[in-house]
Amino acid sequence: MTRSTETITPELHSYLVAHSEPVDDVLTDLAAETERLFPGFAGMQIGPEQGAFMTLLAQAVGARDVVEVGTFTGYSSICLARGIPADGALLACDISEEWTSVARRYWERAEVADRITLELGPALDTLRALPREPRFDLAFLDADKPGYVGYWEELVPRMRPGGLLLADNTLSHGRVVDPASTDASVQGIRDFNDRLVADDRVSQVLLPIGDGLTLARKR
Ligand SMILES: C[S@@+](CC[C@H](N)C(=O)[O-])C[C@H]1O[C@@H](n2cnc3c(N)ncnc32)[C@H](O)[C@@H]1O
């Protein structure tokens, strides 16, 4: 019996991507254009298997009202928007006009632009300005890591019971368990992970997809 998670070698990663929902031209072109326009930042995009997983998850929970904190050039927002119905809504939060101008073009190409609203500005302000009442079916957290706990505290009251919160990079490329890693991003993730296990408003699991994806369900 296996009680642990496989170490994912590059070969195994290629294999699991090849045996997941195929990545279409829109996402392939978006990943390539992001790499060309913003080399050095393209690694911030979620990977193909995580995208497929998030689309499927949004479909599985019947999500209609979704919020994303950290949009960049749009890869994850397209995956989420594809998982909600045509009359569903995705609120995308980011601070960068330059990066999200690429997202806007690809939302048009993916034919999901009409279900996405982009709010430009510090996401904490955007979230605080929303009525503090249960609304969202699904939330995806993928912005500045030191901000995660603050985003969490704004998001949880705005999730409907049974709603799912996803948080990316919760393994910090393995640095969460390296005592020598003390930078603000790693510490922000550690604080966030510790906050979640002590939060009885949710049940959660940290999955080894990409750089760690935490799934939390509001009770
Ligand atoms: C890791 S990237 C998001 C990647 C995206 N989810 C994807 O899969 O392509 C993080 C994003 O968070 C945004 N960001 C950083 N600090 C922010 C803040 N205080 N408020 C809103 N967005 C922020 C950055 O501009 C950047 O686009």
GROMACS .gro file of C-alpha atoms and ligand atoms in nm:
model
  246
    1MET     CA    1   0.000   0.000   0.000
    2THR     CA    2   0.127   0.347  -0.086
    3ARG     CA    3   0.105   0.604   0.192
    4SER     CA    4   0.315   0.874   0.030
    5THR     CA    5   0.314   1.087  -0.285
    6GLU     CA    6   0.528   0.997  -0.585
    7THR     CA    7   0.829   1.214  -0.658
    8ILE     CA    8   0.742   1.374  -0.990
    9THR     CA    9   1.039   1.349  -1.227
   10PRO     CA   10   1.034   1.555  -1.551
   11GLU     CA   11   0.943   1.233  -1.737
   12LEU     CA   12   0.653   1.160  -1.504
   13HIS     CA   13   0.540   1.521  -1.531
   14SER     CA   14   0.531   1.500  -1.913
   15TYR     CA   15   0.341   1.174  -1.882
   16LEU     CA   16   0.077   1.311  -1.647
   17VAL     CA   17   0.029   1.623  -1.862
   18ALA     CA   18  -0.010   1.398  -2.169
   19HIS     CA   19  -0.275   1.201  -1.983
   20SER     CA   20  -0.476   1.500  -1.862
   21GLU     CA   21  -0.719   1.721  -2.055
   22PRO     CA   22  -0.523   1.845  -2.361
   23VAL     CA   23  -0.406   2.205  -2.359
   24ASP     CA   24  -0.567   2.397  -2.647
   25ASP     CA   25  -0.410   2.656  -2.882
   26VAL     CA   26  -0.529   2.952  -2.674
   27LEU     CA   27  -0.346   2.842  -2.359
   28THR     CA   28  -0.045   2.718  -2.556
   29ASP     CA   29  -0.013   3.054  -2.735
   30LEU     CA   30  -0.069   3.246  -2.410
   31ALA     CA   31   0.210   3.055  -2.235
   32ALA     CA   32   0.443   3.113  -2.531
   33GLU     CA   33   0.360   3.485  -2.560
   34THR     CA   34   0.404   3.534  -2.185
   35GLU     CA   35   0.747   3.373  -2.208
   36ARG     CA   36   0.838   3.597  -2.503
   37LEU     CA   37   0.707   3.923  -2.352
   38PHE     CA   38   0.801   3.869  -1.989
   39PRO     CA   39   1.094   3.626  -1.970
   40GLY     CA   40   1.179   3.568  -1.609
   41PHE     CA   41   0.816   3.605  -1.500
   42ALA     CA   42   0.648   3.336  -1.712
   43GLY     CA   43   0.708   3.079  -1.438
   44MET     CA   44   0.440   3.258  -1.236
   45GLN     CA   45   0.174   3.096  -1.454
   46ILE     CA   46   0.009   2.782  -1.324
   47GLY     CA   47   0.100   2.465  -1.512
   48PRO     CA   48  -0.122   2.279  -1.761
   49GLU     CA   49  -0.229   2.001  -1.525
   50GLN     CA   50  -0.317   2.251  -1.255
   51GLY     CA   51  -0.521   2.446  -1.508
   52ALA     CA   52  -0.709   2.133  -1.612
   53PHE     CA   53  -0.765   2.046  -1.247
   54MET     CA   54  -0.904   2.391  -1.166
   55THR     CA   55  -1.143   2.386  -1.462
   56LEU     CA   56  -1.267   2.045  -1.356
   57LEU     CA   57  -1.298   2.153  -0.993
   58ALA     CA   58  -1.503   2.460  -1.084
   59GLN     CA   59  -1.731   2.237  -1.292
   60ALA     CA   60  -1.754   1.973  -1.021
   61VAL     CA   61  -1.871   2.217  -0.753
   62GLY     CA   62  -2.101   2.397  -0.998
   63ALA     CA   63  -1.924   2.728  -0.936
   64ARG     CA   64  -2.100   3.035  -1.076
   65ASP     CA   65  -1.941   3.320  -0.881
   66VAL     CA   66  -1.561   3.306  -0.862
   67VAL     CA   67  -1.284   3.541  -0.748
   68GLU     CA   68  -0.917   3.527  -0.842
   69VAL     CA   69  -0.649   3.719  -0.654
   70GLY     CA   70  -0.345   3.744  -0.884
   71THR     CA   71  -0.424   3.724  -1.256
   72PHE     CA   72  -0.096   3.806  -1.435
   73THR     CA   73  -0.140   3.733  -1.808
   74GLY     CA   74  -0.454   3.528  -1.763
   75TYR     CA   75  -0.370   3.157  -1.772
   76SER     CA   76  -0.547   3.057  -1.448
   77SER     CA   77  -0.839   3.295  -1.508
   78ILE     CA   78  -0.912   3.129  -1.843
   79CYS     CA   79  -0.903   2.786  -1.678
   80LEU     CA   80  -1.144   2.902  -1.406
   81ALA     CA   81  -1.374   3.087  -1.646
   82ARG     CA   82  -1.399   2.774  -1.858
   83GLY     CA   83  -1.528   2.587  -1.555
   84ILE     CA   84  -1.821   2.819  -1.490
   85PRO     CA   85  -2.137   2.857  -1.699
   86ALA     CA   86  -2.167   3.127  -1.968
   87ASP     CA   87  -2.375   3.342  -1.731
   88GLY     CA   88  -2.131   3.291  -1.444
   89ALA     CA   89  -1.893   3.560  -1.316
   90LEU     CA   90  -1.523   3.575  -1.239
   91LEU     CA   91  -1.380   3.875  -1.055
   92ALA     CA   92  -1.010   3.899  -1.143
   93CYS     CA   93  -0.787   4.110  -0.915
   94ASP     CA   94  -0.440   4.237  -1.003
   95ILE     CA   95  -0.227   4.549  -0.978
   96SER     CA   96  -0.056   4.533  -1.316
   97GLU     CA   97  -0.213   4.703  -1.617
   98GLU     CA   98   0.071   4.577  -1.837
   99TRP     CA   99   0.040   4.210  -1.746
  100THR     CA  100  -0.339   4.203  -1.746
  101SER     CA  101  -0.357   4.374  -2.087
  102VAL     CA  102  -0.232   4.039  -2.222
  103ALA     CA  103  -0.498   3.860  -2.016
  104ARG     CA  104  -0.769   4.081  -2.167
  105ARG     CA  105  -0.664   3.984  -2.521
  106TYR     CA  106  -0.664   3.614  -2.438
  107TRP     CA  107  -1.000   3.634  -2.258
  108GLU     CA  108  -1.142   3.756  -2.591
  109ARG     CA  109  -0.970   3.476  -2.779
  110ALA     CA  110  -1.093   3.215  -2.531
  111GLU     CA  111  -1.444   3.363  -2.560
  112VAL     CA  112  -1.474   3.411  -2.183
  113ALA     CA  113  -1.428   3.790  -2.168
  114ASP     CA  114  -1.797   3.850  -2.105
  115ARG     CA  115  -1.785   3.653  -1.779
  116ILE     CA  116  -1.473   3.824  -1.636
  117THR     CA  117  -1.448   4.159  -1.456
  118LEU     CA  118  -1.097   4.289  -1.391
  119GLU     CA  119  -1.034   4.506  -1.085
  120LEU     CA  120  -0.698   4.681  -1.101
  121GLY     CA  121  -0.550   4.786  -0.767
  122PRO     CA  122  -0.428   4.630  -0.443
  123ALA     CA  123  -0.642   4.319  -0.404
  124LEU     CA  124  -0.688   4.374  -0.032
  125ASP     CA  125  -0.868   4.702  -0.107
  126THR     CA  126  -1.075   4.535  -0.379
  127LEU     CA  127  -1.184   4.254  -0.145
  128ARG     CA  128  -1.256   4.488   0.147
  129ALA     CA  129  -1.479   4.697  -0.077
  130LEU     CA  130  -1.704   4.395  -0.146
  131PRO     CA  131  -2.005   4.341   0.084
  132ARG     CA  132  -1.901   4.117   0.374
  133GLU     CA  133  -2.156   3.849   0.296
  134PRO     CA  134  -2.138   3.494   0.153
  135ARG     CA  135  -2.123   3.516  -0.223
  136PHE     CA  136  -1.839   3.325  -0.385
  137ASP     CA  137  -1.851   2.957  -0.477
  138LEU     CA  138  -1.480   2.939  -0.548
  139ALA     CA  139  -1.175   3.158  -0.482
  140PHE     CA  140  -0.821   3.126  -0.615
  141LEU     CA  141  -0.538   3.294  -0.431
  142ASP     CA  142  -0.216   3.351  -0.628
  143ALA     CA  143  -0.083   3.702  -0.558
  144ASP     CA  144   0.192   3.831  -0.327
  145LYS     CA  145   0.265   3.564  -0.068
  146PRO     CA  146   0.307   3.791   0.237
  147GLY     CA  147  -0.048   3.906   0.165
  148TYR     CA  148  -0.207   3.559   0.177
  149VAL     CA  149  -0.328   3.571   0.540
  150GLY     CA  150  -0.487   3.911   0.483
  151TYR     CA  151  -0.661   3.791   0.164
  152TRP     CA  152  -0.777   3.480   0.348
  153GLU     CA  153  -0.941   3.681   0.625
  154GLU     CA  154  -1.130   3.888   0.367
  155LEU     CA  155  -1.226   3.589   0.154
  156VAL     CA  156  -1.358   3.341   0.411
  157PRO     CA  157  -1.658   3.552   0.520
  158ARG     CA  158  -1.742   3.612   0.154
  159MET     CA  159  -1.749   3.242   0.066
  160ARG     CA  160  -2.078   3.062   0.072
  161PRO     CA  161  -2.098   2.750   0.293
  162GLY     CA  162  -1.947   2.464   0.094
  163GLY     CA  163  -1.746   2.710  -0.116
  164LEU     CA  164  -1.390   2.620  -0.213
  165LEU     CA  165  -1.082   2.832  -0.156
  166LEU     CA  166  -0.769   2.739  -0.351
  167ALA     CA  167  -0.427   2.879  -0.267
  168ASP     CA  168  -0.125   2.839  -0.493
  169ASN     CA  169   0.245   2.795  -0.409
  170THR     CA  170   0.180   2.659  -0.062
  171LEU     CA  171   0.500   2.449  -0.078
  172SER     CA  172   0.719   2.748  -0.177
  173HIS     CA  173   0.927   2.521  -0.399
  174GLY     CA  174   1.011   2.312  -0.094
  175ARG     CA  175   1.140   2.607   0.107
  176VAL     CA  176   0.858   2.582   0.364
  177VAL     CA  177   1.057   2.306   0.533
  178ASP     CA  178   1.399   2.469   0.492
  179PRO     CA  179   1.487   2.661   0.811
  180ALA     CA  180   1.747   2.861   0.615
  181SER     CA  181   1.467   3.012   0.399
  182THR     CA  182   1.357   3.320   0.586
  183ASP     CA  183   1.246   3.557   0.311
  184ALA     CA  184   0.908   3.728   0.332
  185SER     CA  185   0.741   3.514   0.065
  186VAL     CA  186   0.833   3.184   0.228
  187GLN     CA  187   0.742   3.314   0.573
  188GLY     CA  188   0.412   3.445   0.431
  189ILE     CA  189   0.329   3.096   0.305
  190ARG     CA  190   0.430   2.934   0.634
  191ASP     CA  191   0.207   3.179   0.824
  192PHE     CA  192  -0.076   3.108   0.582
  193ASN     CA  193  -0.042   2.729   0.606
  194ASP     CA  194  -0.030   2.747   0.987
  195ARG     CA  195  -0.331   2.980   0.992
  196LEU     CA  196  -0.536   2.735   0.787
  197VAL     CA  197  -0.480   2.427   1.002
  198ALA     CA  198  -0.594   2.630   1.305
  199ASP     CA  199  -0.903   2.765   1.127
  200ASP     CA  200  -1.212   2.563   1.216
  201ARG     CA  201  -1.423   2.749   0.959
  202VAL     CA  202  -1.274   2.524   0.691
  203SER     CA  203  -1.146   2.175   0.624
  204GLN     CA  204  -0.843   2.162   0.398
  205VAL     CA  205  -0.584   1.955   0.214
  206LEU     CA  206  -0.247   2.064   0.073
  207LEU     CA  207  -0.200   1.886  -0.259
  208PRO     CA  208   0.138   1.837  -0.433
  209ILE     CA  209   0.021   1.980  -0.766
  210GLY     CA  210   0.256   2.236  -0.920
  211ASP     CA  211   0.420   2.419  -0.630
  212GLY     CA  212   0.156   2.302  -0.382
  213LEU     CA  213  -0.214   2.379  -0.409
  214THR     CA  214  -0.421   2.405  -0.094
  215LEU     CA  215  -0.791   2.329  -0.121
  216ALA     CA  216  -1.007   2.451   0.164
  217ARG     CA  217  -1.382   2.399   0.191
  218LYS     CA  218  -1.584   2.641   0.400
  219ARG     CA  219  -1.800   2.450   0.645
  220LIG     C1  220   0.192   3.446  -0.954
  220LIG     S1  221   0.125   3.577  -1.046
  220LIG     C2  222  -0.036   3.517  -1.088
  220LIG     C3  223  -0.029   3.409  -1.194
  220LIG     C4  224  -0.163   3.373  -1.252
  220LIG     N1  225  -0.255   3.324  -1.152
  220LIG     C5  226  -0.145   3.271  -1.362
  220LIG     O1  227  -0.166   3.150  -1.337
  220LIG     O2  228  -0.104   3.310  -1.472
  220LIG     C6  229   0.093   3.696  -0.921
  220LIG     C7  230   0.015   3.819  -0.964
  220LIG     O3  231  -0.024   3.888  -0.846
  220LIG     C8  232  -0.025   4.024  -0.873
  220LIG     N2  233  -0.014   4.098  -0.748
  220LIG     C9  234   0.095   4.112  -0.669
  220LIG     N3  235   0.065   4.187  -0.562
  220LIG    C10  236  -0.066   4.220  -0.572
  220LIG    C11  237  -0.156   4.295  -0.493
  220LIG     N4  238  -0.117   4.354  -0.379
  220LIG     N5  239  -0.283   4.308  -0.535
  220LIG    C12  240  -0.324   4.249  -0.651
  220LIG     N6  241  -0.244   4.177  -0.728
  220LIG    C13  242  -0.117   4.162  -0.691
  220LIG    C14  243   0.094   4.047  -0.967
  220LIG     O4  244   0.076   4.164  -1.042
  220LIG    C15  245   0.090   3.918  -1.050
  220LIG     O5  246   0.022   3.939  -1.171
   0.00000   0.00000   0.00000
